[in-house]
Amino acid sequence: MHRSNTCGELRISDAGRTVTLAGWVQRSRKMGGMTFVDLRDRYGITQLVFNSENDQSLFEAANKLGREYVIQVTGVVAERSNKNSNIPTGDIEIIATGLKILNKSDVPPFTIEDETDGGDDLRMKYRYLDLRRPAVRKNLELRHRMAFEIRRYLDSKGFLEVETPVLIKSTPEGARDFVVPSRMNPGQFYALPQSPQTFKQLLMVSGFDRYFQIVKCFRDEDLRADRQPEFTQIDCEMSFVDQEDVLQMFEGLVKHIFKYVKNIDFTEPFPRMTWADAMRLYGSDKPDTRFGMEFVELKDLTENSGFAVMDDAPYVGAIVAPGCAAYTRKQLDKLTDFVKRPQIGAKGMMWVKLETDGSVKSSVGKFFTDDQLKGWLERGNARPGDLMLILAGETMKTRKQLCELRLEMGSQLGLRNPQEFSCLWVVDFPLFEWDEETQRYYAMHHPFTAPNPEDVDMLDSNTGEVRATAYDMIVNGNELGGGSIRIHDSELQDKMFRLLGLSEEDAQYKFGFLMNAFKYGAPPHGGLAFGFDRFVSILAGLDSIRDVIAFPKNNAGRDMMIDAPAEIDDSQLDELCIKVDIDEK
Ligand code: ASP
């Protein structure tokens, strides 16, 4: 046996016991005739003491230990005189009587501690060392706990976990597919699934009734912000359900996770908001509802002022930042610069202050009377000391800009506490999204989403206005997951493909298997998928999903540790009948 106990286990009640521990040398300190070593494993840190008076040669051996050496130590548990209340084992130490070096270590490229001196790239290259840091390990422990609780909840509700294939057919719709050449079928390619969408629907046709899978999905996108080319979904599907059944079931899942993993009890139903309201009040289909600051529309109050910025704009919208009338010129200029950044793209920002004495001050005071300005403030329920920030322009664009400004103000005012959780459903998404560039409709969710039964008559006449039976779960301004009730009728599915500009041949080629399946008794069904990495990062209070993935890729899609992607041998290429021709430009 290598060890009798772990490094996180021993307490004062173990004093006097002879034990054997094994682990990594976190650090050692020599103080006169004594050497103290912090020994680390997954479970914690225990202090070892090597005393020259007890055993001179053991003491000398201990002084030769380097950082990250793997050692086995035998000794007696003793009460510490100098207790450390920061760690659970801080009341004891091990008076060493034996030491065996199990393996040496090179000096690690960064310190293996929560506060490390290693930069991002270095830590990614040596991810196996980064994973030794308790802060990183904790995230993976949380991930495990969540996966376990997800399976426990879904199993208790009769869901079956079924694996679906990873080598499938390319059906580009939405993101770009990763493809894999087939050696046995020269010139042909598999694709990696963007999600198991069609397979889970086929499982419903097969009568599986309730399916789930914690599953890897692959999307070859430019890695904006916080995306990974491979990520994990909690993918679910149910038969004989309508939207309400699905929302209840998976609201239950989210509440279960919060309760059993975070000890947070959500007793009230999660609020629901239509997509149209979310856009109108927050300028986003994933509003951060940890704070209010909802949009106020001012267009009707600003007309015919002679101020072209507002007169010419179809939309004038504002937020009221509580207590911010004291903002200085400099702070306001900074906010203007913020909304003018190319990523946000506003042309400028206007403001009105309701001073604590009730007077008003505004950047557009030249064009409006105080009474007019007070009318705006009133509509925004502003109180003395509040600041109104206003943007004007094209409706959807300006709402998105105002959304960024609102989030920025939320951050500045400390209203976005990562340890506070605000969940809601956004429902009634539009079925289609019009794309100016290609002059065609795209499915807002995906082509299998059913239209709202009330709107089916408008499919041809008023396509853009048709609502989908689709829903998203939002937590703290993040899309945690989303799904829809599906089309289960081959004729309607056919029509949907046509509206999306797919020819009959195209639809047959890409989705023939599904259309065929629908001819053999497809039950009504629906489901959703949660982004598992995102779910873990939200519960961990982290901004990045990278920190909750054991071996993530960087922003260029590279695995810095194994150095992938990489070129392959000519012989491999030959076998695949592939010639590489990299265009120099
Ligand atoms: N497959 C969908 C997605 O990946 C989720 C769903 O509709 O169930 O977004």
Coordinates of C-alpha atoms and ligand atoms in Angstrom, one line a residue:
M1 CA 0.0 0.0 0.0
H2 CA 1.4 3.4 -1.0
R3 CA -0.5 5.4 1.6
S4 CA -2.8 5.0 4.6
N5 CA -4.4 8.4 4.3
T6 CA -4.7 11.3 1.9
C7 CA -3.2 14.7 2.4
G8 CA -6.5 16.3 3.2
E9 CA -7.7 13.8 5.8
L10 CA -5.9 14.0 9.1
R11 CA -7.2 15.9 12.0
I12 CA -6.3 16.6 15.6
S13 CA -8.2 13.4 16.6
D14 CA -5.6 11.4 14.7
A15 CA -2.7 12.6 16.9
G16 CA -0.4 9.8 17.9
R17 CA -1.3 7.6 14.8
T18 CA 1.5 6.3 12.6
V19 CA 0.5 7.0 9.0
T20 CA 1.9 6.9 5.4
L21 CA 1.1 9.7 3.0
A22 CA 2.1 10.1 -0.7
G23 CA 1.9 13.2 -2.9
W24 CA 3.8 16.1 -4.4
V25 CA 6.2 18.5 -2.7
Q26 CA 4.4 21.9 -2.8
R27 CA 7.3 23.7 -1.0
S28 CA 9.8 23.2 1.7
R29 CA 11.3 25.5 4.3
K30 CA 14.4 24.9 6.3
M31 CA 14.4 26.5 9.8
G32 CA 17.5 25.6 11.7
G33 CA 17.6 21.9 12.4
M34 CA 14.0 21.4 11.1
T35 CA 12.7 21.2 7.6
F36 CA 9.0 21.7 6.9
V37 CA 7.5 20.3 3.7
D38 CA 4.0 20.9 2.4
L39 CA 2.8 17.7 0.8
R40 CA 0.0 18.0 -1.7
D41 CA -2.5 15.6 -3.3
R42 CA -6.0 16.1 -4.8
Y43 CA -7.5 16.1 -1.3
G44 CA -5.4 18.8 0.4
I45 CA -2.1 19.7 1.9
T46 CA -0.4 18.3 5.0
Q47 CA 2.7 19.6 6.7
L48 CA 5.6 17.2 7.2
V49 CA 8.4 17.9 9.7
F50 CA 11.9 16.5 9.4
N51 CA 13.8 17.0 12.6
S52 CA 17.7 16.7 12.5
E53 CA 17.6 15.7 16.2
N54 CA 15.4 12.7 15.4
D55 CA 17.2 11.5 12.3
Q56 CA 20.1 13.3 10.7
S57 CA 20.2 11.4 7.5
L58 CA 16.4 11.6 7.0
F59 CA 16.8 15.4 7.6
E60 CA 19.5 15.6 4.9
A61 CA 17.4 13.6 2.5
A62 CA 14.5 16.0 3.0
N63 CA 16.7 19.0 2.3
K64 CA 17.3 17.6 -1.2
L65 CA 13.7 17.5 -2.1
G66 CA 12.7 19.7 -5.0
R67 CA 9.3 21.2 -5.9
E68 CA 6.9 18.7 -7.4
Y69 CA 9.0 15.6 -6.3
V70 CA 6.6 12.7 -5.7
I71 CA 7.3 11.2 -2.3
Q72 CA 6.1 8.7 0.2
V73 CA 6.4 9.6 3.9
T74 CA 5.8 7.7 7.0
G75 CA 5.5 9.4 10.3
V76 CA 3.5 10.2 13.4
V77 CA 0.6 12.6 13.5
A78 CA 1.2 15.4 16.1
E79 CA -0.6 18.5 17.2
R80 CA 1.0 21.6 15.7
S81 CA 2.1 24.4 17.9
N82 CA 1.8 26.9 15.1
K83 CA -1.7 26.2 13.8
N84 CA -2.9 27.2 10.3
S85 CA -6.6 27.9 10.3
N86 CA -6.7 28.4 6.5
I87 CA -6.5 24.7 5.8
P88 CA -8.5 21.8 7.2
T89 CA -5.3 19.9 8.2
G90 CA -3.9 23.0 9.8
D91 CA -4.0 21.7 13.4
I92 CA -1.6 18.8 12.8
E93 CA 1.7 17.9 11.2
I94 CA 3.5 14.6 10.5
I95 CA 6.8 14.0 12.4
A96 CA 8.5 12.0 9.6
T97 CA 10.2 8.8 10.3
G98 CA 10.7 7.6 6.8
L99 CA 10.9 9.1 3.3
K100 CA 11.0 7.5 -0.1
I101 CA 11.3 9.5 -3.4
L102 CA 8.9 7.9 -5.8
N103 CA 9.8 10.2 -8.6
K104 CA 11.9 13.4 -9.2
S105 CA 10.6 16.4 -11.0
D106 CA 12.2 19.1 -13.1
V107 CA 11.6 22.6 -11.8
P108 CA 8.0 23.4 -12.9
P109 CA 7.7 26.3 -15.4
F110 CA 5.3 28.1 -12.9
T111 CA 4.3 27.8 -9.3
I112 CA 1.6 25.2 -8.6
E113 CA -0.5 27.4 -6.4
D114 CA -3.9 29.2 -6.7
E115 CA -2.1 32.5 -7.3
T116 CA 0.4 31.3 -9.9
D117 CA 3.1 33.3 -11.7
G118 CA 2.3 31.5 -15.0
G119 CA 0.8 33.3 -17.9
D120 CA -2.1 31.9 -19.9
D121 CA 0.0 30.4 -22.8
L122 CA 2.4 28.8 -20.4
R123 CA -0.3 27.3 -18.3
M124 CA -2.1 25.9 -21.5
K125 CA 1.2 24.4 -22.7
Y126 CA 1.6 22.6 -19.4
R127 CA -2.0 22.1 -18.7
Y128 CA -1.3 18.9 -16.7
L129 CA 0.6 21.0 -14.2
D130 CA -2.0 23.7 -14.3
L131 CA -4.6 21.1 -13.4
R132 CA -2.6 20.4 -10.2
R133 CA -3.6 23.8 -8.9
P134 CA -6.5 23.5 -6.5
A135 CA -8.4 26.4 -8.0
V136 CA -8.5 24.7 -11.4
R137 CA -9.1 21.2 -10.0
K138 CA -12.1 22.6 -8.0
N139 CA -13.8 23.5 -11.3
L140 CA -13.5 20.0 -12.6
E141 CA -14.8 18.6 -9.3
L142 CA -17.8 20.9 -9.7
R143 CA -18.3 19.7 -13.2
H144 CA -18.3 16.1 -12.1
R145 CA -20.8 16.9 -9.3
M146 CA -23.1 18.6 -11.8
A147 CA -22.9 15.8 -14.3
F148 CA -23.7 13.3 -11.6
E149 CA -26.7 15.4 -10.4
I150 CA -28.0 15.8 -14.0
R151 CA -27.9 12.1 -14.5
R152 CA -29.6 11.5 -11.1
Y153 CA -32.4 13.9 -11.9
L154 CA -33.0 12.8 -15.4
D155 CA -32.8 9.1 -14.5
S156 CA -35.5 9.7 -11.8
K157 CA -37.7 11.2 -14.5
G158 CA -37.3 8.1 -16.7
F159 CA -34.8 9.5 -19.2
L160 CA -32.5 7.1 -21.0
E161 CA -28.9 8.1 -21.9
V162 CA -28.3 7.0 -25.5
E163 CA -25.1 7.6 -27.4
T164 CA -25.3 8.9 -30.9
P165 CA -22.6 8.8 -33.6
V166 CA -19.8 11.2 -33.9
L167 CA -19.0 10.5 -37.6
I168 CA -22.1 11.8 -39.4
K169 CA -23.0 13.6 -42.6
S170 CA -22.3 17.2 -43.3
T171 CA -25.5 19.3 -43.4
P172 CA -24.2 22.8 -43.1
E173 CA -27.0 24.9 -41.6
G174 CA -25.9 27.4 -39.0
A175 CA -22.2 26.9 -38.1
R176 CA -19.6 25.3 -40.3
D177 CA -19.0 21.6 -39.9
F178 CA -15.7 19.9 -39.0
V179 CA -15.1 17.2 -41.6
V180 CA -13.2 13.9 -41.5
P181 CA -12.0 12.2 -44.7
S182 CA -13.1 8.6 -45.2
R183 CA -10.2 6.3 -46.3
M184 CA -12.6 3.5 -47.3
N185 CA -14.7 5.9 -49.4
P186 CA -12.2 8.0 -51.3
G187 CA -13.3 11.6 -51.9
Q188 CA -16.1 11.3 -49.3
F189 CA -16.2 12.9 -45.9
Y190 CA -17.9 12.5 -42.6
A191 CA -18.8 15.5 -40.5
L192 CA -18.6 15.9 -36.7
P193 CA -22.1 16.7 -35.3
Q194 CA -22.9 20.3 -34.3
S195 CA -25.4 18.6 -32.1
P196 CA -27.2 15.2 -32.1
Q197 CA -30.4 17.0 -33.2
T198 CA -31.6 14.7 -35.9
F199 CA -30.6 11.6 -34.0
K200 CA -32.5 12.5 -30.9
Q201 CA -35.6 13.1 -33.1
L202 CA -35.1 9.7 -34.7
L203 CA -35.0 8.2 -31.2
M204 CA -38.4 9.7 -30.6
V205 CA -39.6 8.1 -33.8
S206 CA -38.2 4.8 -32.4
G207 CA -40.3 5.2 -29.3
F208 CA -37.6 6.0 -26.7
D209 CA -39.9 8.6 -25.3
R210 CA -37.3 10.3 -23.0
Y211 CA -33.7 10.7 -24.1
F212 CA -30.7 12.5 -22.9
Q213 CA -27.0 12.6 -23.4
I214 CA -24.1 14.5 -22.0
V215 CA -22.4 14.9 -25.3
K216 CA -19.6 16.5 -27.2
C217 CA -20.6 18.8 -30.1
F218 CA -18.3 20.4 -32.7
R219 CA -18.6 23.7 -34.5
D220 CA -16.0 25.2 -36.8
E221 CA -16.6 28.8 -36.0
D222 CA -14.3 31.7 -35.6
L223 CA -13.7 31.6 -31.9
R224 CA -15.2 34.8 -30.8
A225 CA -15.1 35.6 -27.1
D226 CA -15.8 32.5 -25.1
R227 CA -16.3 29.7 -27.6
Q228 CA -14.6 26.3 -27.9
P229 CA -14.6 24.3 -31.2
E230 CA -15.6 21.2 -29.2
F231 CA -18.0 21.7 -26.3
T232 CA -20.4 19.7 -24.2
Q233 CA -24.2 19.8 -24.3
I234 CA -26.8 18.2 -22.0
D235 CA -29.0 17.2 -24.9
C236 CA -32.6 16.1 -24.2
E237 CA -35.7 15.1 -26.0
M238 CA -39.2 14.0 -25.0
S239 CA -42.3 12.6 -26.8
F240 CA -45.9 13.5 -26.4
V241 CA -45.2 16.9 -24.9
D242 CA -46.0 20.5 -25.5
Q243 CA -44.0 23.5 -24.6
E244 CA -45.3 23.7 -21.1
D245 CA -44.2 20.1 -20.3
V246 CA -40.7 20.8 -21.6
L247 CA -40.4 24.0 -19.6
Q248 CA -41.6 22.4 -16.4
M249 CA -39.3 19.4 -16.8
F250 CA -36.1 21.4 -17.4
E251 CA -36.8 24.2 -15.0
G252 CA -36.9 21.2 -12.6
L253 CA -33.5 20.1 -13.7
V254 CA -32.0 23.6 -13.3
K255 CA -33.5 23.9 -9.8
H256 CA -32.3 20.5 -8.9
I257 CA -28.7 21.4 -9.8
F258 CA -28.8 24.7 -7.9
K259 CA -30.2 22.9 -4.9
Y260 CA -28.0 19.9 -4.7
V261 CA -24.8 21.5 -6.0
K262 CA -25.0 25.1 -4.8
N263 CA -27.5 24.7 -1.9
I264 CA -29.7 27.4 -3.5
D265 CA -33.4 26.8 -3.4
F266 CA -35.5 28.5 -6.1
T267 CA -39.0 28.1 -4.7
E268 CA -40.8 30.4 -7.2
P269 CA -41.4 29.5 -10.9
F270 CA -38.8 31.1 -13.2
P271 CA -40.2 34.3 -14.9
R272 CA -41.0 34.1 -18.6
M273 CA -40.6 36.8 -21.1
T274 CA -41.5 37.0 -24.7
W275 CA -38.7 37.5 -27.2
A276 CA -40.4 40.8 -28.3
D277 CA -40.4 42.1 -24.7
A278 CA -36.8 41.0 -24.1
M279 CA -35.7 43.0 -27.2
R280 CA -37.9 46.0 -26.2
L281 CA -36.9 46.2 -22.6
Y282 CA -33.3 44.9 -22.7
G283 CA -32.2 45.0 -26.3
S284 CA -31.2 41.3 -26.0
D285 CA -32.6 37.9 -26.3
K286 CA -30.6 37.0 -23.2
P287 CA -31.2 39.7 -20.7
D288 CA -29.2 39.9 -17.5
T289 CA -32.1 40.3 -15.1
R290 CA -30.0 40.5 -11.9
F291 CA -30.8 44.2 -12.2
G292 CA -33.5 46.4 -13.6
M293 CA -32.6 49.5 -15.6
E294 CA -35.1 48.6 -18.3
F295 CA -35.2 50.6 -21.5
V296 CA -37.5 53.6 -21.8
E297 CA -38.7 54.6 -25.2
L298 CA -38.7 58.4 -25.9
K299 CA -39.3 58.8 -29.6
D300 CA -42.8 60.3 -29.3
L301 CA -41.5 62.9 -26.7
T302 CA -38.6 64.0 -28.8
E303 CA -40.2 64.8 -32.2
N304 CA -39.8 68.0 -34.2
S305 CA -37.1 69.5 -31.9
G306 CA -34.8 70.5 -34.8
F307 CA -32.2 68.2 -33.3
A308 CA -31.5 66.0 -36.3
V309 CA -29.9 63.1 -34.4
M310 CA -33.3 62.5 -32.7
D311 CA -35.6 63.8 -35.4
D312 CA -34.1 61.5 -38.1
A313 CA -34.0 58.4 -35.9
P314 CA -36.8 55.9 -35.9
Y315 CA -35.9 54.9 -32.3
V316 CA -34.9 56.9 -29.3
G317 CA -34.3 54.8 -26.2
A318 CA -32.9 55.5 -22.7
I319 CA -31.8 53.9 -19.5
V320 CA -31.9 55.5 -16.0
A321 CA -28.8 54.9 -14.0
P322 CA -29.7 55.3 -10.3
G323 CA -27.6 57.8 -8.3
C324 CA -25.4 58.7 -11.2
A325 CA -26.3 62.4 -11.7
A326 CA -23.0 63.0 -9.9
Y327 CA -21.1 61.6 -12.9
T328 CA -18.4 64.1 -14.0
R329 CA -17.8 65.3 -17.5
K330 CA -14.9 62.9 -17.7
Q331 CA -17.0 59.9 -16.7
L332 CA -19.7 60.8 -19.3
D333 CA -17.1 61.2 -22.0
K334 CA -15.7 57.8 -21.1
L335 CA -19.2 56.3 -21.5
T336 CA -19.6 58.1 -24.8
D337 CA -16.3 56.6 -25.9
F338 CA -17.5 53.2 -24.7
V339 CA -20.7 53.2 -26.9
K340 CA -18.7 54.6 -29.9
R341 CA -16.2 51.7 -29.8
P342 CA -16.4 49.9 -33.2
Q343 CA -17.7 46.7 -31.6
I344 CA -20.7 48.7 -30.3
G345 CA -20.9 51.3 -33.0
A346 CA -23.1 54.1 -31.7
K347 CA -22.6 57.5 -33.2
G348 CA -22.9 59.3 -29.8
M349 CA -24.7 59.4 -26.5
M350 CA -27.0 61.9 -24.9
W351 CA -27.7 62.4 -21.3
V352 CA -30.0 64.2 -18.8
K353 CA -29.3 64.6 -15.1
L354 CA -32.0 65.0 -12.5
E355 CA -30.0 66.8 -9.9
T356 CA -30.7 66.2 -6.2
D357 CA -32.2 69.7 -6.0
G358 CA -34.7 68.7 -8.7
S359 CA -33.1 70.8 -11.5
V360 CA -32.2 69.2 -14.8
K361 CA -29.0 69.4 -16.8
S362 CA -28.6 67.8 -20.3
S363 CA -26.2 67.5 -23.2
V364 CA -29.2 68.4 -25.4
G365 CA -30.5 71.3 -23.3
K366 CA -30.3 73.5 -26.4
F367 CA -33.0 71.7 -28.2
F368 CA -35.5 70.9 -25.4
T369 CA -37.1 72.9 -22.6
D370 CA -36.7 71.8 -19.0
D371 CA -40.3 70.7 -19.0
Q372 CA -39.7 68.4 -22.0
L373 CA -36.6 66.9 -20.4
K374 CA -38.6 66.4 -17.1
G375 CA -41.2 64.5 -19.2
W376 CA -38.5 62.1 -20.3
L377 CA -37.2 61.6 -16.8
E378 CA -40.8 61.1 -15.6
R379 CA -41.4 58.4 -18.1
G380 CA -38.2 56.7 -16.9
N381 CA -39.3 57.0 -13.2
A382 CA -36.1 58.9 -12.5
R383 CA -35.5 60.2 -9.0
P384 CA -33.4 63.1 -7.9
G385 CA -29.8 62.1 -8.3
D386 CA -30.4 59.8 -11.3
L387 CA -28.8 60.0 -14.7
M388 CA -30.6 59.2 -18.0
L389 CA -28.5 58.0 -20.8
I390 CA -30.0 58.1 -24.3
L391 CA -29.2 56.6 -27.7
A392 CA -30.9 57.2 -31.0
G393 CA -30.9 55.4 -34.4
E394 CA -32.2 52.4 -36.2
T395 CA -34.4 50.4 -33.9
M396 CA -32.7 47.0 -33.5
K397 CA -29.2 48.3 -33.8
T398 CA -29.8 51.0 -31.2
R399 CA -31.4 48.6 -28.8
K400 CA -28.3 46.4 -29.0
Q401 CA -26.1 49.4 -28.3
L402 CA -28.2 50.4 -25.4
C403 CA -28.0 46.8 -24.2
E404 CA -24.2 47.1 -24.0
L405 CA -24.5 50.4 -22.2
R406 CA -26.9 48.9 -19.7
L407 CA -24.6 46.0 -19.0
E408 CA -21.7 48.4 -18.6
M409 CA -23.6 50.6 -16.1
G410 CA -24.7 47.4 -14.3
S411 CA -21.0 46.5 -13.9
Q412 CA -20.0 50.0 -12.9
L413 CA -22.7 50.0 -10.2
G414 CA -21.8 46.5 -9.0
L415 CA -25.2 45.1 -9.9
R416 CA -23.8 42.0 -11.6
N417 CA -22.7 39.8 -8.6
P418 CA -21.5 36.4 -9.9
Q419 CA -22.8 34.8 -6.7
E420 CA -26.3 35.9 -7.3
F421 CA -28.4 34.0 -9.9
S422 CA -31.3 35.3 -11.9
C423 CA -33.0 32.7 -14.2
L424 CA -35.7 33.2 -16.8
W425 CA -37.3 31.6 -19.9
V426 CA -37.4 33.7 -23.0
V427 CA -40.2 32.3 -25.2
D428 CA -42.0 33.1 -28.5
F429 CA -38.9 33.6 -30.6
P430 CA -39.5 34.4 -34.3
L431 CA -39.3 31.3 -36.5
F432 CA -37.2 33.0 -39.1
E433 CA -34.5 35.6 -39.4
W434 CA -34.1 37.6 -42.6
D435 CA -30.5 38.0 -43.9
E436 CA -29.9 41.1 -45.9
E437 CA -26.7 39.9 -47.5
T438 CA -28.0 36.6 -48.9
Q439 CA -31.6 38.0 -49.2
R440 CA -33.2 34.9 -47.7
Y441 CA -34.7 33.6 -44.5
Y442 CA -32.7 31.5 -42.0
A443 CA -34.2 29.4 -39.2
M444 CA -33.7 31.4 -36.0
H445 CA -33.3 28.2 -34.0
H446 CA -33.0 25.3 -36.5
P447 CA -35.1 24.0 -39.4
F448 CA -36.8 21.4 -37.2
T449 CA -38.5 23.9 -35.0
A450 CA -42.3 24.0 -35.2
P451 CA -44.1 27.2 -35.8
N452 CA -46.5 28.4 -33.2
P453 CA -49.8 26.7 -34.2
E454 CA -51.6 30.1 -34.1
D455 CA -49.3 31.5 -36.7
V456 CA -49.1 28.6 -39.2
D457 CA -51.5 30.4 -41.5
M458 CA -49.0 33.2 -41.9
L459 CA -46.2 31.0 -43.1
D460 CA -46.5 32.2 -46.7
S461 CA -48.2 35.6 -46.3
N462 CA -46.3 37.0 -43.3
T463 CA -43.2 34.7 -43.0
G464 CA -41.1 37.1 -40.9
E465 CA -43.7 37.5 -38.3
V466 CA -44.3 33.8 -37.6
R467 CA -43.5 32.9 -34.0
A468 CA -41.7 29.6 -33.2
T469 CA -42.5 27.2 -30.4
A470 CA -38.9 27.8 -29.2
Y471 CA -37.6 28.8 -25.8
D472 CA -34.2 29.7 -24.2
M473 CA -33.2 29.4 -20.6
I474 CA -31.3 32.5 -19.5
V475 CA -29.1 32.8 -16.4
N476 CA -27.4 36.1 -15.6
G477 CA -27.4 37.3 -19.2
N478 CA -26.1 34.0 -20.5
E479 CA -28.0 31.6 -22.8
L480 CA -27.8 28.5 -20.7
G481 CA -29.8 26.4 -23.2
G482 CA -32.5 26.4 -25.6
G483 CA -34.8 24.2 -27.7
S484 CA -38.2 23.9 -29.3
I485 CA -41.2 21.8 -30.0
R486 CA -40.3 20.0 -33.3
I487 CA -42.2 19.6 -36.6
H488 CA -43.2 15.9 -36.7
D489 CA -45.2 16.1 -39.9
S490 CA -43.2 15.4 -43.1
E491 CA -45.4 17.8 -45.1
L492 CA -44.8 20.7 -42.8
Q493 CA -41.1 19.9 -42.5
D494 CA -41.0 19.9 -46.3
K495 CA -42.7 23.3 -46.4
M496 CA -40.2 24.6 -43.8
F497 CA -37.2 23.5 -46.0
R498 CA -38.8 25.3 -49.0
L499 CA -39.2 28.5 -47.0
L500 CA -35.6 28.2 -46.0
G501 CA -34.6 28.1 -49.7
L502 CA -33.8 24.4 -49.8
S503 CA -34.7 22.7 -53.1
E504 CA -36.5 19.4 -52.9
E505 CA -33.3 17.6 -54.0
D506 CA -31.3 19.5 -51.4
A507 CA -33.7 18.6 -48.7
Q508 CA -33.8 15.0 -49.8
Y509 CA -30.0 14.8 -50.0
K510 CA -29.4 16.4 -46.6
F511 CA -32.4 15.3 -44.5
G512 CA -34.0 12.5 -46.5
F513 CA -33.5 10.1 -43.7
L514 CA -35.5 12.3 -41.3
M515 CA -38.3 13.0 -43.8
N516 CA -38.6 9.3 -44.4
A517 CA -38.7 8.5 -40.7
F518 CA -41.5 11.0 -40.3
K519 CA -43.6 8.8 -42.7
Y520 CA -43.6 6.0 -40.2
G521 CA -45.4 7.4 -37.2
A522 CA -43.5 10.2 -35.7
P523 CA -44.9 11.2 -32.3
P524 CA -45.2 14.9 -31.3
H525 CA -41.9 15.7 -29.6
G526 CA -39.7 18.5 -28.4
G527 CA -36.7 19.1 -26.3
L528 CA -33.7 21.3 -25.6
A529 CA -30.0 21.3 -25.0
F530 CA -28.1 23.1 -22.3
G531 CA -24.5 24.2 -22.7
F532 CA -22.8 22.2 -20.0
D533 CA -19.5 24.1 -20.0
R534 CA -21.4 27.3 -19.6
F535 CA -23.6 25.9 -16.9
V536 CA -20.5 24.9 -14.9
S537 CA -18.8 28.2 -15.4
I538 CA -21.8 30.1 -14.2
L539 CA -22.1 28.0 -11.1
A540 CA -18.3 28.4 -10.6
G541 CA -18.8 32.2 -10.9
L542 CA -16.3 32.3 -13.8
D543 CA -16.5 34.3 -17.0
S544 CA -14.8 31.7 -19.2
I545 CA -15.8 28.2 -20.1
R546 CA -12.1 27.4 -20.7
D547 CA -11.6 27.2 -17.0
V548 CA -14.1 24.4 -16.6
I549 CA -12.7 22.2 -19.4
A550 CA -9.8 19.9 -18.6
F551 CA -8.0 20.3 -21.9
P552 CA -9.3 23.4 -23.7
K553 CA -8.2 25.0 -26.9
N554 CA -7.0 28.6 -27.2
N555 CA -8.7 31.4 -29.2
A556 CA -7.0 30.2 -32.4
G557 CA -8.5 26.7 -31.9
R558 CA -5.2 25.2 -31.0
D559 CA -4.4 22.7 -28.3
M560 CA -1.1 24.2 -27.1
M561 CA -0.2 21.2 -25.1
I562 CA -0.4 18.4 -27.8
D563 CA 0.2 21.1 -30.5
A564 CA -2.8 20.3 -32.6
P565 CA -4.0 20.7 -35.3
A566 CA -0.9 19.5 -37.1
E567 CA 0.2 18.4 -40.5
I568 CA -0.1 14.7 -41.4
D569 CA 2.3 12.4 -43.3
D570 CA 2.2 12.3 -47.1
S571 CA 1.5 8.6 -46.8
Q572 CA -1.6 9.3 -44.7
L573 CA -2.7 11.9 -47.3
D574 CA -2.1 9.4 -50.1
E575 CA -4.3 6.9 -48.4
L576 CA -7.0 9.4 -48.2
C577 CA -6.5 10.6 -51.8
I578 CA -6.1 14.1 -50.6
K579 CA -3.7 16.7 -52.0
V580 CA -3.0 19.8 -49.8
D581 CA -2.8 23.0 -51.8
I582 CA -2.3 26.0 -49.5
D583 CA -2.9 29.2 -51.3
E584 CA -0.1 31.6 -50.3
K585 CA -2.4 34.5 -50.0
Ligands
ASP1 N1 -29.9 21.0 -30.9 C1 -30.2 22.3 -30.5 C2 -29.0 23.1 -30.3 O1 -27.9 22.6 -30.3 C3 -31.0 22.3 -29.2 C4 -32.3 21.7 -29.4 O2 -33.1 22.3 -30.1 O3 -32.6 20.8 -28.7 O4 -29.0 24.3 -30.2

